[in-house]
Amino acid sequence: MSSVYQRIRRKLLAWYDKSKRDLPWRNTKDPYCIWVSEIMLQQTQVKTVIPYYERWIKTFPTLEKLAGAPELKVLKLWEGLGYYSRARNFKKAAKIVAKELGGKVPDTVTGLQNLPGIGRYTAGAIASIAFGIKTPVLDGNVKRVLSRLFCINENGSTSASEKRLWQKAEDLLSLRRPGDFNQALMELGATVCTPKSPTCLQCPLSSTCRTFLKGDPELFPPTKKKAPAKKIEVSAGIILKNKKVYIQQRAKDGLMGGLWEFPGGKRKKDESPEDCLKREIREELGTDIAILNKAMTIKHTYTQFRVTLHVFNCCLSGGRLKPSECEQWKWVSLKHLDKYPFPAANVKIVKYLADRTSAINC
Ligand code: SF4
């Protein structure tokens, strides 16, 4: 087996040296920059990450800058990238490194894994790429490549199969160039050994790939049928007072935690969007509203669900606000609204308001 492994390493690294994409985080060994890229790349495609990465490095060029930044600014920069706990944990971890570790990013897998938001994969990626530590990585791309190369009928969805794939990644690792080797495996999975229609005829490993030689790479790894995204209907209110609009911050530990939003909630069966909004405002803000008109209907697909958002212009018709289900709340002038991070569907309401600022009188 070891000569097969050697052949794979040699061919894969030669292919990587020649064919790797020129990505902004590949021009540095700065552990902070590698860390930024690895956190952003979790669950997110490279082409989406590039502009976010560039803006991030421009705004927070060093770990100290991130550690000292207000959370609002951090989340605003992350707006649209999803999985917001990544940004909040990154900020927490940066603070720990700046205050408790003398500003030095840990150069061991264990040291990295002790920080919030860093799991085994991310620790392995930072340690091998930034510090040359001989440690493997296993993400979705690597799992697919290994599963096809060695005809392993497992996808890492159980702890036993996960363990087996980690072991394979470790056995195969190049001890001479661990960081490049890990990146090469991920690059092959992202560009050649793709989930559907892998381009095996252009693959540097086709002569040793067991599933290619058997003629059935697409059957590996076995895939689980994804449940279709759940459809939900939501109503939200634009409540204006003295040219300011009411917004509230979502609970930090929940879905899209820490982002801001317009008040409202999920429609119940047999409830009209208008009645839903009135009920939600009464429950969440402890007051009544009068609905003036419908502002817009927004359809948006998040990873977990597809939302239809009915948005209404309204004004308060009850007593004082007593918001009870949010982290904090504010009346914000329309010109300052774009300083706050919102979920993608709410960003469309912010744009709607920006286009109408001069026409709003209440
Ligand atoms: Fe993937 Fe095909 Fe290469 Fe095998 S030969 S590793 S299936 S791209």
CSV table of C-alpha atoms and ligand atoms in Angstrom, one decimal:
chain,number,residue,atom,x,y,z
A,1,MET,CA,0.0,0.0,0.0
A,2,SER,CA,2.8,2.4,0.8
A,3,SER,CA,4.0,2.6,-2.8
A,4,VAL,CA,0.4,3.3,-3.9
A,5,TYR,CA,0.2,6.1,-1.3
A,6,GLN,CA,3.6,7.5,-2.4
A,7,ARG,CA,2.3,7.6,-6.0
A,8,ILE,CA,-0.9,9.3,-5.0
A,9,ARG,CA,1.0,11.9,-3.0
A,10,ARG,CA,3.5,12.6,-5.8
A,11,LYS,CA,0.8,12.9,-8.5
A,12,LEU,CA,-1.6,14.9,-6.4
A,13,LEU,CA,1.1,17.5,-5.3
A,14,ALA,CA,2.4,17.8,-8.9
A,15,TRP,CA,-1.2,18.5,-10.1
A,16,TYR,CA,-1.8,21.0,-7.3
A,17,ASP,CA,1.4,22.9,-8.0
A,18,LYS,CA,0.3,23.2,-11.7
A,19,SER,CA,-3.5,23.6,-11.4
A,20,LYS,CA,-4.4,25.2,-8.1
A,21,ARG,CA,-6.7,28.2,-8.2
A,22,ASP,CA,-5.2,31.5,-7.3
A,23,LEU,CA,-7.1,32.3,-4.1
A,24,PRO,CA,-6.4,35.3,-1.9
A,25,TRP,CA,-5.7,33.2,1.2
A,26,ARG,CA,-3.2,31.1,-0.7
A,27,ASN,CA,-0.7,34.0,-1.0
A,28,THR,CA,0.0,34.0,2.8
A,29,LYS,CA,1.1,31.9,5.7
A,30,ASP,CA,-0.3,34.3,8.2
A,31,PRO,CA,-2.3,32.0,10.6
A,32,TYR,CA,-4.9,34.7,11.2
A,33,CYS,CA,-5.6,35.0,7.4
A,34,ILE,CA,-5.8,31.2,7.0
A,35,TRP,CA,-8.1,31.1,10.0
A,36,VAL,CA,-10.4,33.8,8.5
A,37,SER,CA,-10.6,31.8,5.2
A,38,GLU,CA,-11.2,28.4,6.9
A,39,ILE,CA,-14.0,29.8,9.1
A,40,MET,CA,-15.7,31.4,6.1
A,41,LEU,CA,-15.3,28.3,3.9
A,42,GLN,CA,-17.2,26.1,6.4
A,43,GLN,CA,-20.5,25.3,4.6
A,44,THR,CA,-19.8,28.0,2.0
A,45,GLN,CA,-18.5,28.0,-1.6
A,46,VAL,CA,-15.2,29.6,-2.6
A,47,LYS,CA,-16.7,32.1,-5.0
A,48,THR,CA,-19.1,33.4,-2.3
A,49,VAL,CA,-16.2,33.6,0.2
A,50,ILE,CA,-13.7,35.6,-1.9
A,51,PRO,CA,-15.4,39.1,-1.6
A,52,TYR,CA,-16.2,38.5,2.1
A,53,TYR,CA,-12.6,37.5,2.8
A,54,GLU,CA,-11.2,40.6,1.0
A,55,ARG,CA,-13.5,43.0,2.8
A,56,TRP,CA,-12.8,41.3,6.1
A,57,ILE,CA,-9.0,41.5,5.8
A,58,LYS,CA,-9.3,45.2,4.7
A,59,THR,CA,-11.5,46.0,7.8
A,60,PHE,CA,-9.7,43.7,10.3
A,61,PRO,CA,-6.2,43.3,9.0
A,62,THR,CA,-5.0,41.8,12.3
A,63,LEU,CA,-6.3,39.6,15.0
A,64,GLU,CA,-6.0,42.5,17.5
A,65,LYS,CA,-8.3,44.6,15.3
A,66,LEU,CA,-10.9,41.9,15.3
A,67,ALA,CA,-10.6,41.3,19.0
A,68,GLY,CA,-11.2,45.0,19.7
A,69,ALA,CA,-14.1,45.5,17.2
A,70,PRO,CA,-17.7,45.9,18.3
A,71,GLU,CA,-19.8,42.8,17.6
A,72,LEU,CA,-22.2,44.9,15.5
A,73,LYS,CA,-19.5,45.7,13.0
A,74,VAL,CA,-18.3,42.0,12.9
A,75,LEU,CA,-21.8,40.7,12.2
A,76,LYS,CA,-22.4,43.5,9.6
A,77,LEU,CA,-19.4,42.3,7.7
A,78,TRP,CA,-20.6,38.8,7.9
A,79,GLU,CA,-24.2,39.7,6.7
A,80,GLY,CA,-25.3,37.3,4.0
A,81,LEU,CA,-22.7,34.6,4.7
A,82,GLY,CA,-25.0,32.7,7.0
A,83,TYR,CA,-24.2,30.5,10.1
A,84,TYR,CA,-23.6,33.6,12.2
A,85,SER,CA,-22.3,31.7,15.2
A,86,ARG,CA,-19.1,31.4,13.1
A,87,ALA,CA,-18.6,35.1,13.3
A,88,ARG,CA,-19.5,35.5,16.9
A,89,ASN,CA,-17.2,32.6,17.9
A,90,PHE,CA,-14.4,33.9,15.8
A,91,LYS,CA,-14.6,37.3,17.6
A,92,LYS,CA,-14.6,35.5,21.0
A,93,ALA,CA,-11.6,33.4,20.0
A,94,ALA,CA,-9.7,36.4,18.7
A,95,LYS,CA,-10.3,38.1,22.1
A,96,ILE,CA,-8.9,35.1,23.9
A,97,VAL,CA,-5.8,34.9,21.7
A,98,ALA,CA,-5.2,38.7,22.1
A,99,LYS,CA,-5.8,38.8,25.9
A,100,GLU,CA,-4.7,35.4,27.2
A,101,LEU,CA,-2.2,34.1,24.6
A,102,GLY,CA,-0.2,37.2,23.9
A,103,GLY,CA,-1.7,37.7,20.5
A,104,LYS,CA,-0.1,34.4,19.2
A,105,VAL,CA,-2.4,32.0,17.4
A,106,PRO,CA,-1.8,28.5,18.9
A,107,ASP,CA,0.4,26.4,16.6
A,108,THR,CA,-0.9,23.0,17.7
A,109,VAL,CA,-4.1,21.2,16.9
A,110,THR,CA,-5.1,20.9,20.5
A,111,GLY,CA,-4.3,24.6,21.2
A,112,LEU,CA,-6.5,25.6,18.3
A,113,GLN,CA,-9.3,23.2,19.2
A,114,ASN,CA,-9.5,24.9,22.6
A,115,LEU,CA,-10.7,28.1,21.0
A,116,PRO,CA,-14.4,28.7,20.4
A,117,GLY,CA,-15.7,27.7,17.0
A,118,ILE,CA,-12.6,25.6,16.0
A,119,GLY,CA,-13.3,21.9,15.5
A,120,ARG,CA,-11.0,19.1,14.4
A,121,TYR,CA,-11.2,20.0,10.7
A,122,THR,CA,-10.5,23.7,11.1
A,123,ALA,CA,-7.7,23.1,13.6
A,124,GLY,CA,-6.1,20.6,11.2
A,125,ALA,CA,-6.4,23.0,8.3
A,126,ILE,CA,-4.8,26.0,10.2
A,127,ALA,CA,-2.1,23.9,11.8
A,128,SER,CA,-1.0,22.2,8.6
A,129,ILE,CA,-1.3,25.2,6.2
A,130,ALA,CA,0.0,28.0,8.5
A,131,PHE,CA,2.5,26.0,10.6
A,132,GLY,CA,3.3,22.9,8.5
A,133,ILE,CA,2.1,20.6,11.3
A,134,LYS,CA,1.7,17.0,10.1
A,135,THR,CA,-2.0,16.6,10.6
A,136,PRO,CA,-4.8,15.6,8.3
A,137,VAL,CA,-8.1,17.3,7.4
A,138,LEU,CA,-11.4,15.8,6.6
A,139,ASP,CA,-14.1,17.9,5.1
A,140,GLY,CA,-16.9,17.0,2.6
A,141,ASN,CA,-14.5,17.3,-0.4
A,142,VAL,CA,-11.9,15.1,1.2
A,143,LYS,CA,-14.4,12.5,2.3
A,144,ARG,CA,-15.7,12.2,-1.3
A,145,VAL,CA,-12.2,11.9,-2.8
A,146,LEU,CA,-11.1,9.3,-0.3
A,147,SER,CA,-14.3,7.3,-0.6
A,148,ARG,CA,-13.9,7.1,-4.3
A,149,LEU,CA,-10.1,6.6,-4.4
A,150,PHE,CA,-10.3,3.6,-2.0
A,151,CYS,CA,-13.8,2.4,-2.7
A,152,ILE,CA,-14.9,3.1,0.8
A,153,ASN,CA,-18.6,2.8,1.0
A,154,GLU,CA,-18.9,5.3,3.9
A,155,ASN,CA,-19.7,9.0,4.0
A,156,GLY,CA,-18.6,9.8,7.5
A,157,SER,CA,-22.1,10.1,8.8
A,158,THR,CA,-21.6,7.7,11.7
A,159,SER,CA,-18.8,8.0,14.2
A,160,ALA,CA,-17.3,4.6,13.0
A,161,SER,CA,-17.2,5.7,9.4
A,162,GLU,CA,-15.9,9.1,10.3
A,163,LYS,CA,-13.1,7.5,12.3
A,164,ARG,CA,-12.2,5.2,9.3
A,165,LEU,CA,-12.0,8.2,7.0
A,166,TRP,CA,-9.8,10.2,9.4
A,167,GLN,CA,-7.5,7.3,9.6
A,168,LYS,CA,-7.3,7.1,5.8
A,169,ALA,CA,-6.6,10.8,5.6
A,170,GLU,CA,-3.8,10.4,8.2
A,171,ASP,CA,-2.2,7.4,6.5
A,172,LEU,CA,-2.2,9.2,3.1
A,173,LEU,CA,-0.9,12.6,4.4
A,174,SER,CA,2.4,13.9,2.9
A,175,LEU,CA,4.8,14.4,5.8
A,176,ARG,CA,6.9,16.6,3.6
A,177,ARG,CA,4.2,19.1,2.6
A,178,PRO,CA,1.2,18.5,4.8
A,179,GLY,CA,-0.5,21.9,4.3
A,180,ASP,CA,-0.2,21.7,0.5
A,181,PHE,CA,-1.3,18.0,0.5
A,182,ASN,CA,-4.4,18.8,2.5
A,183,GLN,CA,-5.3,21.7,0.2
A,184,ALA,CA,-4.6,19.6,-2.8
A,185,LEU,CA,-7.1,16.9,-1.7
A,186,MET,CA,-9.7,19.6,-1.0
A,187,GLU,CA,-9.0,21.3,-4.4
A,188,LEU,CA,-9.4,18.0,-6.2
A,189,GLY,CA,-12.7,17.4,-4.5
A,190,ALA,CA,-13.9,21.0,-5.3
A,191,THR,CA,-12.8,21.1,-9.0
A,192,VAL,CA,-12.4,17.6,-10.4
A,193,CYS,CA,-13.8,15.0,-8.1
A,194,THR,CA,-17.1,16.8,-7.9
A,195,PRO,CA,-20.3,15.2,-6.4
A,196,LYS,CA,-21.9,14.9,-9.8
A,197,SER,CA,-20.1,14.1,-13.1
A,198,PRO,CA,-16.5,14.0,-11.8
A,199,THR,CA,-14.0,14.7,-14.6
A,200,CYS,CA,-12.1,11.5,-14.1
A,201,LEU,CA,-10.3,11.7,-17.4
A,202,GLN,CA,-8.6,14.9,-16.2
A,203,CYS,CA,-7.8,13.5,-12.8
A,204,PRO,CA,-4.2,13.0,-11.8
A,205,LEU,CA,-5.3,10.0,-9.7
A,206,SER,CA,-7.4,8.1,-12.2
A,207,SER,CA,-4.8,5.3,-12.6
A,208,THR,CA,-5.0,4.4,-8.9
A,209,CYS,CA,-8.7,5.3,-8.3
A,210,ARG,CA,-10.6,2.1,-7.5
A,211,THR,CA,-14.1,3.4,-8.2
A,212,PHE,CA,-13.0,4.9,-11.6
A,213,LEU,CA,-11.4,1.6,-12.5
A,214,LYS,CA,-14.7,-0.1,-11.5
A,215,GLY,CA,-16.6,2.5,-13.5
A,216,ASP,CA,-18.9,3.7,-10.7
A,217,PRO,CA,-17.4,6.7,-8.9
A,218,GLU,CA,-20.7,8.6,-8.7
A,219,LEU,CA,-22.1,5.9,-6.4
A,220,PHE,CA,-19.5,6.9,-3.8
A,221,PRO,CA,-19.9,8.0,-1.1
A,222,PRO,CA,-23.5,6.9,-0.6
A,223,THR,CA,-25.7,10.0,-0.3
A,224,LYS,CA,-28.6,10.5,2.1
A,225,LYS,CA,-31.8,11.9,0.5
A,226,LYS,CA,-32.1,15.5,1.6
A,227,ALA,CA,-35.5,16.5,3.0
A,228,PRO,CA,-36.9,19.3,0.9
A,229,ALA,CA,-36.6,22.8,2.5
A,230,LYS,CA,-39.6,23.5,4.7
A,231,LYS,CA,-41.9,26.3,3.5
A,232,ILE,CA,-42.9,28.9,6.1
A,233,GLU,CA,-44.9,32.1,5.9
A,234,VAL,CA,-44.0,35.0,8.1
A,235,SER,CA,-45.4,38.5,8.6
A,236,ALA,CA,-43.2,41.5,9.5
A,237,GLY,CA,-44.0,45.1,10.3
A,238,ILE,CA,-42.3,48.4,9.5
A,239,ILE,CA,-43.3,50.5,12.4
A,240,LEU,CA,-42.3,54.1,12.0
A,241,LYS,CA,-42.3,56.9,14.6
A,242,ASN,CA,-40.8,60.4,14.1
A,243,LYS,CA,-38.9,59.2,11.0
A,244,LYS,CA,-37.4,56.3,13.0
A,245,VAL,CA,-38.1,52.7,12.6
A,246,TYR,CA,-38.4,50.0,15.2
A,247,ILE,CA,-35.9,47.1,15.0
A,248,GLN,CA,-35.0,44.4,17.5
A,249,GLN,CA,-32.0,42.0,18.0
A,250,ARG,CA,-32.6,38.3,17.8
A,251,ALA,CA,-31.5,36.1,20.7
A,252,LYS,CA,-27.8,35.5,20.4
A,253,ASP,CA,-27.9,31.7,20.9
A,254,GLY,CA,-30.6,31.0,18.3
A,255,LEU,CA,-30.9,30.8,14.5
A,256,MET,CA,-29.3,33.9,12.9
A,257,GLY,CA,-28.4,34.8,16.5
A,258,GLY,CA,-27.4,38.4,17.1
A,259,LEU,CA,-28.8,39.8,13.9
A,260,TRP,CA,-31.4,42.5,13.9
A,261,GLU,CA,-34.9,42.2,12.4
A,262,PHE,CA,-38.2,43.9,11.9
A,263,PRO,CA,-40.8,42.6,14.4
A,264,GLY,CA,-43.3,39.8,13.4
A,265,GLY,CA,-43.4,36.1,13.2
A,266,LYS,CA,-44.8,32.9,11.8
A,267,ARG,CA,-48.3,32.7,10.4
A,268,LYS,CA,-50.6,30.1,12.1
A,269,LYS,CA,-52.9,27.9,10.1
A,270,ASP,CA,-56.1,29.7,8.9
A,271,GLU,CA,-54.7,33.1,10.0
A,272,SER,CA,-54.4,36.0,7.5
A,273,PRO,CA,-50.9,37.6,7.2
A,274,GLU,CA,-52.4,40.8,8.7
A,275,ASP,CA,-53.9,39.0,11.7
A,276,CYS,CA,-50.7,37.2,12.2
A,277,LEU,CA,-48.7,40.4,12.4
A,278,LYS,CA,-51.2,42.0,14.8
A,279,ARG,CA,-51.0,38.9,17.1
A,280,GLU,CA,-47.2,38.7,16.9
A,281,ILE,CA,-46.8,42.4,17.8
A,282,ARG,CA,-49.2,42.0,20.7
A,283,GLU,CA,-47.2,39.0,22.0
A,284,GLU,CA,-43.7,40.3,21.3
A,285,LEU,CA,-44.1,44.1,21.9
A,286,GLY,CA,-47.1,44.2,24.3
A,287,THR,CA,-49.0,46.7,22.2
A,288,ASP,CA,-51.4,47.1,19.2
A,289,ILE,CA,-50.7,48.3,15.7
A,290,ALA,CA,-52.8,49.7,12.9
A,291,ILE,CA,-51.8,48.3,9.5
A,292,LEU,CA,-51.6,51.0,6.9
A,293,ASN,CA,-50.8,49.0,3.7
A,294,LYS,CA,-48.8,46.1,2.3
A,295,ALA,CA,-45.3,47.2,1.6
A,296,MET,CA,-44.0,44.1,-0.2
A,297,THR,CA,-43.9,40.3,-0.4
A,298,ILE,CA,-40.5,38.7,-0.2
A,299,LYS,CA,-39.6,35.2,-1.1
A,300,HIS,CA,-36.2,33.9,0.1
A,301,THR,CA,-34.6,30.5,0.5
A,302,TYR,CA,-32.3,29.9,3.5
A,303,THR,CA,-30.5,26.6,3.9
A,304,GLN,CA,-33.1,25.1,6.2
A,305,PHE,CA,-36.3,26.7,4.8
A,306,ARG,CA,-38.1,28.7,2.2
A,307,VAL,CA,-39.8,31.8,3.6
A,308,THR,CA,-42.5,34.0,2.2
A,309,LEU,CA,-42.4,37.2,4.1
A,310,HIS,CA,-45.4,39.6,4.1
A,311,VAL,CA,-44.3,43.0,5.0
A,312,PHE,CA,-46.7,45.8,6.1
A,313,ASN,CA,-46.3,49.5,6.8
A,314,CYS,CA,-47.9,50.1,10.2
A,315,CYS,CA,-48.1,52.5,13.1
A,316,LEU,CA,-48.6,52.0,16.8
A,317,SER,CA,-52.2,52.2,18.0
A,318,GLY,CA,-51.7,50.8,21.6
A,319,GLY,CA,-49.8,52.0,24.6
A,320,ARG,CA,-46.1,51.9,25.3
A,321,LEU,CA,-43.8,49.2,23.8
A,322,LYS,CA,-42.8,46.4,26.2
A,323,PRO,CA,-40.6,44.2,24.0
A,324,SER,CA,-40.1,40.9,25.7
A,325,GLU,CA,-38.6,38.4,23.3
A,326,CYS,CA,-35.4,40.0,22.0
A,327,GLU,CA,-31.9,40.7,23.1
A,328,GLN,CA,-32.4,44.5,22.7
A,329,TRP,CA,-34.5,46.9,20.7
A,330,LYS,CA,-34.1,50.4,19.2
A,331,TRP,CA,-35.8,53.1,17.2
A,332,VAL,CA,-33.3,53.8,14.4
A,333,SER,CA,-33.2,56.7,12.0
A,334,LEU,CA,-33.5,55.4,8.4
A,335,LYS,CA,-30.1,56.8,7.4
A,336,HIS,CA,-28.4,54.7,10.1
A,337,LEU,CA,-30.3,51.5,9.4
A,338,ASP,CA,-27.6,50.0,7.1
A,339,LYS,CA,-25.2,49.9,10.0
A,340,TYR,CA,-27.1,47.0,11.5
A,341,PRO,CA,-26.7,43.3,10.3
A,342,PHE,CA,-30.0,41.8,9.2
A,343,PRO,CA,-31.0,38.3,7.8
A,344,ALA,CA,-31.1,38.3,4.0
A,345,ALA,CA,-34.9,38.6,3.7
A,346,ASN,CA,-34.9,41.6,6.0
A,347,VAL,CA,-32.1,43.3,4.0
A,348,LYS,CA,-34.7,43.7,1.2
A,349,ILE,CA,-36.9,45.7,3.6
A,350,VAL,CA,-33.9,47.9,4.5
A,351,LYS,CA,-33.4,48.5,0.7
A,352,TYR,CA,-37.1,49.3,0.3
A,353,LEU,CA,-36.9,51.9,3.1
A,354,ALA,CA,-33.7,53.4,1.7
A,355,ASP,CA,-35.5,54.0,-1.6
A,356,ARG,CA,-38.3,55.7,0.2
A,357,THR,CA,-36.6,57.7,2.9
A,358,SER,CA,-37.5,61.1,1.4
A,359,ALA,CA,-41.2,60.1,1.1
A,360,ILE,CA,-41.6,59.0,4.7
A,361,ASN,CA,-43.3,61.5,6.9
A,362,CYS,CA,-44.5,59.6,10.0
B,1,SF4,FE1,-12.5,11.3,-8.3
B,1,SF4,FE2,-12.6,10.3,-10.7
B,1,SF4,FE3,-10.3,11.1,-9.7
B,1,SF4,FE4,-11.4,8.9,-8.8
B,1,SF4,S1,-10.6,9.3,-10.9
B,1,SF4,S2,-10.5,10.6,-7.6
B,1,SF4,S3,-13.5,9.4,-8.9
B,1,SF4,S4,-12.1,12.4,-10.2
